[in-house]
Amino acid sequence: MIPYGRQSIDEEDIQAVVEVLRSNWLTTGPKVGEFEARVSELVEAEHAVAFSSGTAALHGVMFALDIGVGDEVIVPAMTFAATANAVVYQRGTPVFADVLGDTLLIDPAAVETLITPRTKAIVAVDYAGQPCEYERMRDIAQRHGVRLIADACHALGAKYRGKMVGSVADMTVFSFHPVKHITTGEGGMVTTGDMAFEKRMRVFRNHGIPCDHLERRAKGSWYYEMVELGYNYRITDIQCALGISQLKKLQGFVNRRREIASIYDKAFEGLSNITPLAVRDEVRHAYHLYVVRIDFQSIGCDRARFFEESVAKGIGVNVHYIPVHLHPFYRRCFGTSPGLCPVAEKVYEQIVTLPIHPGMSNGDVDTVIGVVTEAVE
Ligand SMILES: *Cc1c(COP(=O)(O)O)cnc(C)c1O
């Protein structure tokens, strides 16, 4: 089976983890700050705060923004549920914006129409690894006095007009789940240029306590205060050691993903029933996902059958994503229903994610192309 995504771990990664296991610090030790420093350097952001997952990092962002009851946060309909869930964790209201049909990126015109006096932030998702239209999104956010957040869980290593994703929004969230560009098993990070946000997130990930055990020891004191309701969202040194080691290979990983994408692009160029998502000129796409739109009506096969047959042939196709507002939780608790985001809903019926990860050989890529081509012809 060729999975749609998976980690690439080598001996150096394993050694890095083993070293931490033999050290004094399994968590809240030196590797956490080192990993944060490496990521902030890479994405050219001043600050980085690591979390136990990308979802915890999103929650930290919503806390830093002080989202609460009555606050609205605009999110795209086409994303992983965690993007919207983080708003709800803080008792805020996610407001779903439709996406552009050719890229599945948040539609800036749709966002404009959804802004109200209660809007506090917009979360843009760099869907599949392609940066959103940051310039337009920043302009909208500035004009309305709201914050722009990037859910860049798909886009570590991507660029927008020559700038690294991670430095072009008020806060940017990354995930290190095994299917993402680099992995720590579970893990996440927020990068920001704002020191106040950074401070709030550090407190939030540590139970709402502003100093950690190292600072207390340095002061020679046992005393601490819990000043906010925080969580234990800390990442371990074991995970960060893996992250630091993985990060050295990021450039190669992204290059290989881009290479595979260009092989797919060429192979599907002449086929009328299959259309890869559009890629804008001003971006360097990081290809977390390779998504195509298939005209299932023309090929006389529904997606369920295509999916089943592909999996039976060893191709780990997937669908990213079911529009979030269609999930039972959002229908029940926020009254959302079909028709709210018609573009996302229509394109959802056509999309298929094909396998893409650095461990794939050219032979694997050809196998996928063969199976998909046969199905659409
Ligand atoms: C992976 C992902 C997340 C959540 O990250 P985890 O590390 O799995 O918690 C959030 N948003 C998007 C768009 C993602 O792809």
Tab-separated table of C-alpha atoms and ligand atoms in Angstrom:
chain	number	residue	atom	x	y	z
A	1	MET	CA	0.000	0.000	0.000
A	2	ILE	CA	1.297	3.450	-0.947
A	3	PRO	CA	-0.143	5.742	1.765
A	4	TYR	CA	-1.172	9.333	0.945
A	5	GLY	CA	1.393	10.554	3.436
A	6	ARG	CA	3.864	9.167	5.928
A	7	GLN	CA	6.952	10.089	7.923
A	8	SER	CA	10.540	9.667	6.715
A	9	ILE	CA	12.750	8.696	9.668
A	10	ASP	CA	16.463	7.863	9.405
A	11	GLU	CA	19.184	6.616	11.782
A	12	GLU	CA	20.234	10.163	12.675
A	13	ASP	CA	16.662	10.903	13.875
A	14	ILE	CA	16.665	7.732	15.970
A	15	GLN	CA	20.058	8.585	17.520
A	16	ALA	CA	18.824	12.090	18.408
A	17	VAL	CA	15.882	10.596	20.325
A	18	VAL	CA	18.053	7.976	22.042
A	19	GLU	CA	20.430	10.706	23.264
A	20	VAL	CA	17.585	12.515	25.011
A	21	LEU	CA	16.413	9.279	26.622
A	22	ARG	CA	19.874	8.983	28.216
A	23	SER	CA	19.856	12.621	29.391
A	24	ASN	CA	18.365	14.274	32.486
A	25	TRP	CA	15.536	16.007	30.705
A	26	LEU	CA	12.640	14.198	29.067
A	27	THR	CA	10.396	17.279	29.114
A	28	THR	CA	10.731	21.053	29.717
A	29	GLY	CA	14.481	20.748	29.104
A	30	PRO	CA	16.893	22.353	26.627
A	31	LYS	CA	15.589	20.674	23.457
A	32	VAL	CA	12.287	22.563	23.579
A	33	GLY	CA	13.875	26.009	23.340
A	34	GLU	CA	16.349	24.744	20.756
A	35	PHE	CA	13.548	23.420	18.533
A	36	GLU	CA	11.648	26.704	18.902
A	37	ALA	CA	14.782	28.657	17.939
A	38	ARG	CA	15.398	26.472	14.840
A	39	VAL	CA	11.798	26.873	13.612
A	40	SER	CA	11.689	30.640	14.208
A	41	GLU	CA	15.015	31.008	12.323
A	42	LEU	CA	13.716	28.914	9.467
A	43	VAL	CA	10.464	30.811	8.987
A	44	GLU	CA	12.027	34.201	9.784
A	45	ALA	CA	9.727	34.911	12.741
A	46	GLU	CA	10.884	36.532	15.989
A	47	HIS	CA	9.169	34.112	18.357
A	48	ALA	CA	8.064	30.483	18.368
A	49	VAL	CA	6.114	28.545	21.007
A	50	ALA	CA	5.982	24.753	20.783
A	51	PHE	CA	2.890	22.761	21.760
A	52	SER	CA	1.938	19.110	22.186
A	53	SER	CA	0.007	19.171	18.875
A	54	GLY	CA	-1.050	21.482	16.079
A	55	THR	CA	-4.529	21.493	17.597
A	56	ALA	CA	-3.174	22.584	21.004
A	57	ALA	CA	-1.220	25.303	19.145
A	58	LEU	CA	-4.446	26.524	17.492
A	59	HIS	CA	-6.106	26.571	20.926
A	60	GLY	CA	-3.148	28.600	22.244
A	61	VAL	CA	-3.661	31.121	19.439
A	62	MET	CA	-7.357	31.515	20.302
A	63	PHE	CA	-6.424	32.030	23.951
A	64	ALA	CA	-3.748	34.602	23.030
A	65	LEU	CA	-6.392	36.482	21.006
A	66	ASP	CA	-8.646	36.405	24.080
A	67	ILE	CA	-11.497	34.792	22.142
A	68	GLY	CA	-14.573	34.329	24.314
A	69	VAL	CA	-18.373	34.159	24.288
A	70	GLY	CA	-19.850	36.296	21.494
A	71	ASP	CA	-16.601	36.615	19.530
A	72	GLU	CA	-16.595	35.513	15.901
A	73	VAL	CA	-13.644	34.027	14.052
A	74	ILE	CA	-13.843	33.502	10.299
A	75	VAL	CA	-12.497	30.125	9.114
A	76	PRO	CA	-12.607	28.428	5.704
A	77	ALA	CA	-15.157	25.641	5.201
A	78	MET	CA	-12.509	23.481	3.510
A	79	THR	CA	-10.094	22.526	6.290
A	80	PHE	CA	-9.494	19.993	9.011
A	81	ALA	CA	-12.098	20.352	11.788
A	82	ALA	CA	-9.436	21.418	14.332
A	83	THR	CA	-9.210	24.875	12.705
A	84	ALA	CA	-12.804	25.619	13.730
A	85	ASN	CA	-12.791	23.514	16.908
A	86	ALA	CA	-10.092	25.729	18.450
A	87	VAL	CA	-12.506	28.683	18.272
A	88	VAL	CA	-15.180	26.636	20.038
A	89	TYR	CA	-12.732	25.528	22.801
A	90	GLN	CA	-12.647	29.223	23.799
A	91	ARG	CA	-16.465	29.511	23.548
A	92	GLY	CA	-16.205	31.642	20.410
A	93	THR	CA	-18.244	31.233	17.226
A	94	PRO	CA	-16.598	29.986	14.030
A	95	VAL	CA	-18.033	31.652	10.926
A	96	PHE	CA	-17.489	29.597	7.785
A	97	ALA	CA	-16.178	31.291	4.655
A	98	ASP	CA	-16.366	29.682	1.231
A	99	VAL	CA	-13.230	28.865	-0.774
A	100	LEU	CA	-12.016	29.522	-4.317
A	101	GLY	CA	-12.957	26.624	-6.592
A	102	ASP	CA	-9.601	26.295	-8.353
A	103	THR	CA	-7.273	26.415	-5.300
A	104	LEU	CA	-9.593	25.638	-2.338
A	105	LEU	CA	-7.984	28.592	-0.527
A	106	ILE	CA	-10.190	30.923	1.534
A	107	ASP	CA	-12.061	33.359	-0.726
A	108	PRO	CA	-11.155	36.955	0.274
A	109	ALA	CA	-14.408	38.317	-1.208
A	110	ALA	CA	-16.446	35.855	0.884
A	111	VAL	CA	-14.487	36.874	3.990
A	112	GLU	CA	-15.324	40.574	3.447
A	113	THR	CA	-19.043	39.859	3.458
A	114	LEU	CA	-18.827	37.902	6.741
A	115	ILE	CA	-17.105	40.555	8.862
A	116	THR	CA	-19.292	41.982	11.643
A	117	PRO	CA	-18.575	44.136	14.711
A	118	ARG	CA	-18.082	40.854	16.594
A	119	THR	CA	-15.348	39.537	14.274
A	120	LYS	CA	-12.020	39.272	16.107
A	121	ALA	CA	-9.884	37.276	13.709
A	122	ILE	CA	-9.656	35.512	10.370
A	123	VAL	CA	-7.950	32.139	10.099
A	124	ALA	CA	-6.630	31.397	6.610
A	125	VAL	CA	-5.556	27.844	5.804
A	126	ASP	CA	-2.693	27.262	3.370
A	127	TYR	CA	-4.616	24.375	1.890
A	128	ALA	CA	-2.515	21.478	0.527
A	129	GLY	CA	0.643	23.542	1.140
A	130	GLN	CA	-0.153	26.524	-1.074
A	131	PRO	CA	-0.005	29.870	0.750
A	132	CYS	CA	-3.321	31.753	0.750
A	133	GLU	CA	-3.628	35.237	-0.759
A	134	TYR	CA	-1.826	36.793	2.194
A	135	GLU	CA	-1.619	40.291	0.724
A	136	ARG	CA	-5.373	40.574	0.230
A	137	MET	CA	-6.097	38.837	3.524
A	138	ARG	CA	-3.798	41.202	5.444
A	139	ASP	CA	-5.397	44.156	3.760
A	140	ILE	CA	-8.886	42.984	4.776
A	141	ALA	CA	-7.766	42.286	8.345
A	142	GLN	CA	-6.098	45.701	8.669
A	143	ARG	CA	-9.039	47.607	7.234
A	144	HIS	CA	-11.407	45.981	9.719
A	145	GLY	CA	-9.052	45.997	12.694
A	146	VAL	CA	-9.010	42.212	13.120
A	147	ARG	CA	-6.119	39.738	13.390
A	148	LEU	CA	-4.959	37.466	10.584
A	149	ILE	CA	-4.019	33.962	11.699
A	150	ALA	CA	-2.464	31.370	9.380
A	151	ASP	CA	-3.245	27.703	9.884
A	152	ALA	CA	-0.114	26.618	8.014
A	153	CYS	CA	-0.227	23.003	9.157
A	154	HIS	CA	0.110	22.117	5.437
A	155	ALA	CA	2.727	24.701	4.580
A	156	LEU	CA	5.979	24.421	6.535
A	157	GLY	CA	8.704	25.479	4.086
A	158	ALA	CA	6.293	27.280	1.716
A	159	LYS	CA	6.810	30.867	0.535
A	160	TYR	CA	4.523	33.730	-0.404
A	161	ARG	CA	6.080	36.434	-2.625
A	162	GLY	CA	9.530	35.360	-1.435
A	163	LYS	CA	8.595	35.457	2.264
A	164	MET	CA	8.519	32.350	4.435
A	165	VAL	CA	5.111	31.182	5.602
A	166	GLY	CA	5.338	31.743	9.364
A	167	SER	CA	6.302	35.400	9.045
A	168	VAL	CA	3.359	36.823	7.061
A	169	ALA	CA	0.438	36.639	9.547
A	170	ASP	CA	-0.031	37.818	13.148
A	171	MET	CA	0.380	34.221	14.288
A	172	THR	CA	1.063	31.085	12.245
A	173	VAL	CA	0.371	27.491	13.309
A	174	PHE	CA	2.330	24.403	12.234
A	175	SER	CA	1.753	20.697	12.951
A	176	PHE	CA	4.316	17.911	13.243
A	177	HIS	CA	1.940	14.968	12.880
A	178	PRO	CA	3.582	12.096	10.919
A	179	VAL	CA	1.803	12.954	7.635
A	180	LYS	CA	3.071	16.557	7.732
A	181	HIS	CA	6.410	17.834	6.350
A	182	ILE	CA	8.436	16.971	9.446
A	183	THR	CA	7.296	14.990	12.445
A	184	THR	CA	7.675	14.844	16.217
A	185	GLY	CA	5.049	12.064	16.504
A	186	GLU	CA	2.557	14.604	17.792
A	187	GLY	CA	3.510	18.252	18.048
A	188	GLY	CA	2.808	21.789	16.964
A	189	MET	CA	4.259	25.298	16.927
A	190	VAL	CA	3.074	28.887	16.717
A	191	THR	CA	5.340	31.540	15.232
A	192	THR	CA	4.707	35.250	15.739
A	193	GLY	CA	6.378	38.642	15.701
A	194	ASP	CA	4.373	39.733	18.755
A	195	MET	CA	5.973	39.262	22.166
A	196	ALA	CA	2.690	39.702	24.065
A	197	PHE	CA	1.101	36.817	22.144
A	198	GLU	CA	4.206	34.715	22.742
A	199	LYS	CA	4.093	35.322	26.515
A	200	ARG	CA	0.391	34.479	26.761
A	201	MET	CA	0.867	31.211	24.863
A	202	ARG	CA	3.784	30.133	27.088
A	203	VAL	CA	1.595	30.631	30.165
A	204	PHE	CA	-1.349	28.884	28.511
A	205	ARG	CA	0.591	25.720	27.606
A	206	ASN	CA	1.799	25.383	31.216
A	207	HIS	CA	-1.460	25.346	33.259
A	208	GLY	CA	-1.671	29.149	33.291
A	209	ILE	CA	1.473	29.383	35.439
A	210	PRO	CA	3.858	32.148	34.264
A	211	CYS	CA	7.141	30.528	35.365
A	212	ASP	CA	8.447	26.993	34.921
A	213	HIS	CA	10.471	24.788	37.237
A	214	LEU	CA	13.790	26.098	35.860
A	215	GLU	CA	12.930	29.705	36.699
A	216	ARG	CA	11.737	28.717	40.179
A	217	ARG	CA	14.923	26.813	40.812
A	218	ALA	CA	17.002	29.747	39.579
A	219	LYS	CA	15.178	31.975	42.073
A	220	GLY	CA	15.591	29.369	44.816
A	221	SER	CA	11.869	29.437	45.521
A	222	TRP	CA	8.940	27.032	45.602
A	223	TYR	CA	6.349	29.752	45.094
A	224	TYR	CA	4.250	30.052	41.955
A	225	GLU	CA	0.871	31.466	40.991
A	226	MET	CA	-1.707	30.213	38.531
A	227	VAL	CA	-3.018	33.353	36.855
A	228	GLU	CA	-5.022	31.984	33.921
A	229	LEU	CA	-6.873	28.767	33.197
A	230	GLY	CA	-4.254	26.978	31.140
A	231	TYR	CA	-3.658	23.399	30.088
A	232	ASN	CA	-0.801	20.945	29.975
A	233	TYR	CA	-0.021	21.417	26.281
A	234	ARG	CA	3.759	20.996	26.672
A	235	ILE	CA	5.829	19.115	24.135
A	236	THR	CA	8.585	16.776	25.369
A	237	ASP	CA	12.346	16.970	24.806
A	238	ILE	CA	12.104	13.529	23.211
A	239	GLN	CA	9.779	14.967	20.563
A	240	CYS	CA	11.804	18.153	20.112
A	241	ALA	CA	15.039	16.212	19.556
A	242	LEU	CA	13.280	14.370	16.744
A	243	GLY	CA	11.956	17.675	15.408
A	244	ILE	CA	15.415	19.310	15.391
A	245	SER	CA	16.861	16.351	13.522
A	246	GLN	CA	13.952	16.245	11.044
A	247	LEU	CA	14.199	19.976	10.391
A	248	LYS	CA	17.681	19.517	8.880
A	249	LYS	CA	16.018	17.472	6.133
A	250	LEU	CA	13.046	19.754	5.514
A	251	GLN	CA	14.431	21.388	2.376
A	252	GLY	CA	15.066	17.986	0.777
A	253	PHE	CA	11.623	16.752	1.835
A	254	VAL	CA	9.875	19.755	0.292
A	255	ASN	CA	11.958	19.512	-2.892
A	256	ARG	CA	11.044	15.848	-3.315
A	257	ARG	CA	7.345	16.639	-2.748
A	258	ARG	CA	7.560	19.352	-5.421
A	259	GLU	CA	9.292	16.944	-7.793
A	260	ILE	CA	6.552	14.323	-7.345
A	261	ALA	CA	3.884	17.013	-7.880
A	262	SER	CA	5.477	18.061	-11.158
A	263	ILE	CA	5.551	14.440	-12.382
A	264	TYR	CA	1.825	14.164	-11.565
A	265	ASP	CA	1.124	17.525	-13.234
A	266	LYS	CA	2.747	16.364	-16.490
A	267	ALA	CA	1.021	12.996	-16.456
A	268	PHE	CA	-2.462	14.516	-16.030
A	269	GLU	CA	-1.937	17.446	-18.417
A	270	GLY	CA	-3.565	15.759	-21.392
A	271	LEU	CA	-6.472	14.149	-19.512
A	272	SER	CA	-9.740	16.086	-19.633
A	273	ASN	CA	-11.526	14.449	-16.693
A	274	ILE	CA	-8.862	15.098	-14.097
A	275	THR	CA	-7.693	18.560	-13.026
A	276	PRO	CA	-5.002	19.231	-10.424
A	277	LEU	CA	-5.681	22.246	-8.199
A	278	ALA	CA	-4.392	25.551	-9.577
A	279	VAL	CA	-1.082	26.958	-8.310
A	280	ARG	CA	-0.536	30.736	-8.166
A	281	ASP	CA	2.618	32.306	-9.597
A	282	GLU	CA	3.524	34.175	-6.410
A	283	VAL	CA	3.902	31.081	-4.204
A	284	ARG	CA	6.364	28.314	-3.502
A	285	HIS	CA	3.986	25.428	-2.842
A	286	ALA	CA	5.073	22.958	-0.138
A	287	TYR	CA	2.742	20.119	-1.334
A	288	HIS	CA	1.585	18.597	1.912
A	289	LEU	CA	-1.194	17.162	-0.280
A	290	TYR	CA	-1.587	16.563	-4.001
A	291	VAL	CA	-5.283	17.086	-4.697
A	292	VAL	CA	-7.063	16.571	-8.014
A	293	ARG	CA	-10.626	17.250	-9.112
A	294	ILE	CA	-12.161	14.367	-11.034
A	295	ASP	CA	-15.286	14.695	-13.168
A	296	PHE	CA	-16.918	11.518	-11.867
A	297	GLN	CA	-20.079	12.092	-13.920
A	298	SER	CA	-18.140	12.055	-17.223
A	299	ILE	CA	-16.128	8.980	-16.356
A	300	GLY	CA	-19.286	7.140	-15.291
A	301	CYS	CA	-17.965	6.029	-11.910
A	302	ASP	CA	-18.773	7.456	-8.505
A	303	ARG	CA	-16.108	8.513	-6.067
A	304	ALA	CA	-16.886	5.727	-3.595
A	305	ARG	CA	-16.157	3.098	-6.270
A	306	PHE	CA	-13.029	4.942	-7.475
A	307	PHE	CA	-11.867	5.109	-3.863
A	308	GLU	CA	-12.508	1.412	-3.185
A	309	GLU	CA	-10.859	0.255	-6.399
A	310	SER	CA	-7.797	2.449	-5.882
A	311	VAL	CA	-7.323	1.172	-2.341
A	312	ALA	CA	-7.768	-2.418	-3.582
A	313	LYS	CA	-4.897	-1.750	-6.007
A	314	GLY	CA	-2.660	-0.495	-3.212
A	315	ILE	CA	-3.071	3.244	-3.772
A	316	GLY	CA	-3.809	5.056	-0.505
A	317	VAL	CA	-6.084	7.766	-1.880
A	318	ASN	CA	-7.944	10.022	0.548
A	319	VAL	CA	-10.352	12.976	0.642
A	320	HIS	CA	-9.379	16.280	2.276
A	321	TYR	CA	-11.817	17.428	3.551
A	322	ILE	CA	-15.508	17.038	4.318
A	323	PRO	CA	-16.536	20.728	4.622
A	324	VAL	CA	-16.430	21.424	8.346
A	325	HIS	CA	-19.872	23.046	8.544
A	326	LEU	CA	-21.462	19.785	7.328
A	327	HIS	CA	-20.293	17.786	10.349
A	328	PRO	CA	-23.103	16.824	12.763
A	329	PHE	CA	-21.544	18.784	15.642
A	330	TYR	CA	-21.638	22.076	13.736
A	331	ARG	CA	-25.117	21.448	12.355
A	332	ARG	CA	-26.393	20.681	15.866
A	333	CYS	CA	-24.562	23.360	17.858
A	334	PHE	CA	-24.186	26.176	15.317
A	335	GLY	CA	-27.142	25.518	13.001
A	336	THR	CA	-25.024	25.181	9.854
A	337	SER	CA	-26.417	23.300	6.850
A	338	PRO	CA	-25.773	22.526	3.167
A	339	GLY	CA	-25.877	25.639	0.977
A	340	LEU	CA	-23.810	27.739	3.394
A	341	CYS	CA	-20.579	27.370	1.364
A	342	PRO	CA	-21.664	26.161	-2.091
A	343	VAL	CA	-18.209	26.140	-3.723
A	344	ALA	CA	-16.642	24.030	-0.964
A	345	GLU	CA	-19.647	21.684	-1.032
A	346	LYS	CA	-19.545	21.224	-4.814
A	347	VAL	CA	-15.778	20.749	-5.056
A	348	TYR	CA	-15.884	18.351	-2.118
A	349	GLU	CA	-17.772	15.904	-4.384
A	350	GLN	CA	-14.899	15.962	-6.905
A	351	ILE	CA	-11.694	15.976	-4.879
A	352	VAL	CA	-9.301	13.113	-4.351
A	353	THR	CA	-5.924	13.264	-2.586
A	354	LEU	CA	-3.207	11.190	-4.275
A	355	PRO	CA	-0.187	9.845	-2.367
A	356	ILE	CA	2.698	12.294	-1.957
A	357	HIS	CA	5.564	11.998	0.525
A	358	PRO	CA	9.367	12.060	0.291
A	359	GLY	CA	9.717	8.278	0.737
A	360	MET	CA	7.906	7.562	-2.566
A	361	SER	CA	10.074	6.277	-5.414
A	362	ASN	CA	9.513	7.297	-9.042
A	363	GLY	CA	8.178	3.760	-9.494
A	364	ASP	CA	5.548	4.417	-6.805
A	365	VAL	CA	4.586	7.660	-8.544
A	366	ASP	CA	4.218	5.806	-11.872
A	367	THR	CA	2.071	3.142	-10.190
A	368	VAL	CA	-0.303	5.834	-8.894
A	369	ILE	CA	-0.413	7.523	-12.311
A	370	GLY	CA	-1.176	4.186	-13.998
A	371	VAL	CA	-4.083	3.344	-11.695
A	372	VAL	CA	-5.597	6.841	-11.813
A	373	THR	CA	-5.206	7.195	-15.599
A	374	GLU	CA	-6.839	3.843	-16.211
A	375	ALA	CA	-9.762	4.794	-13.976
A	376	VAL	CA	-10.423	8.199	-15.587
A	377	GLU	CA	-10.074	6.895	-19.133
B	1	LIG	C1	-2.917	18.564	10.830
B	1	LIG	C2	-3.774	19.758	10.884
B	1	LIG	C3	-4.185	20.353	12.086
B	1	LIG	C4	-3.992	19.721	13.433
B	1	LIG	O1	-2.741	19.328	13.735
B	1	LIG	P1	-2.488	18.134	14.780
B	1	LIG	O2	-1.022	18.275	15.006
B	1	LIG	O3	-2.874	16.862	14.121
B	1	LIG	O4	-3.280	18.430	16.001
B	1	LIG	C5	-4.884	21.542	12.023
B	1	LIG	N1	-5.205	22.114	10.866
B	1	LIG	C6	-4.861	21.560	9.686
B	1	LIG	C7	-5.244	22.252	8.424
B	1	LIG	C8	-4.153	20.360	9.664
B	1	LIG	O5	-3.838	19.805	8.486
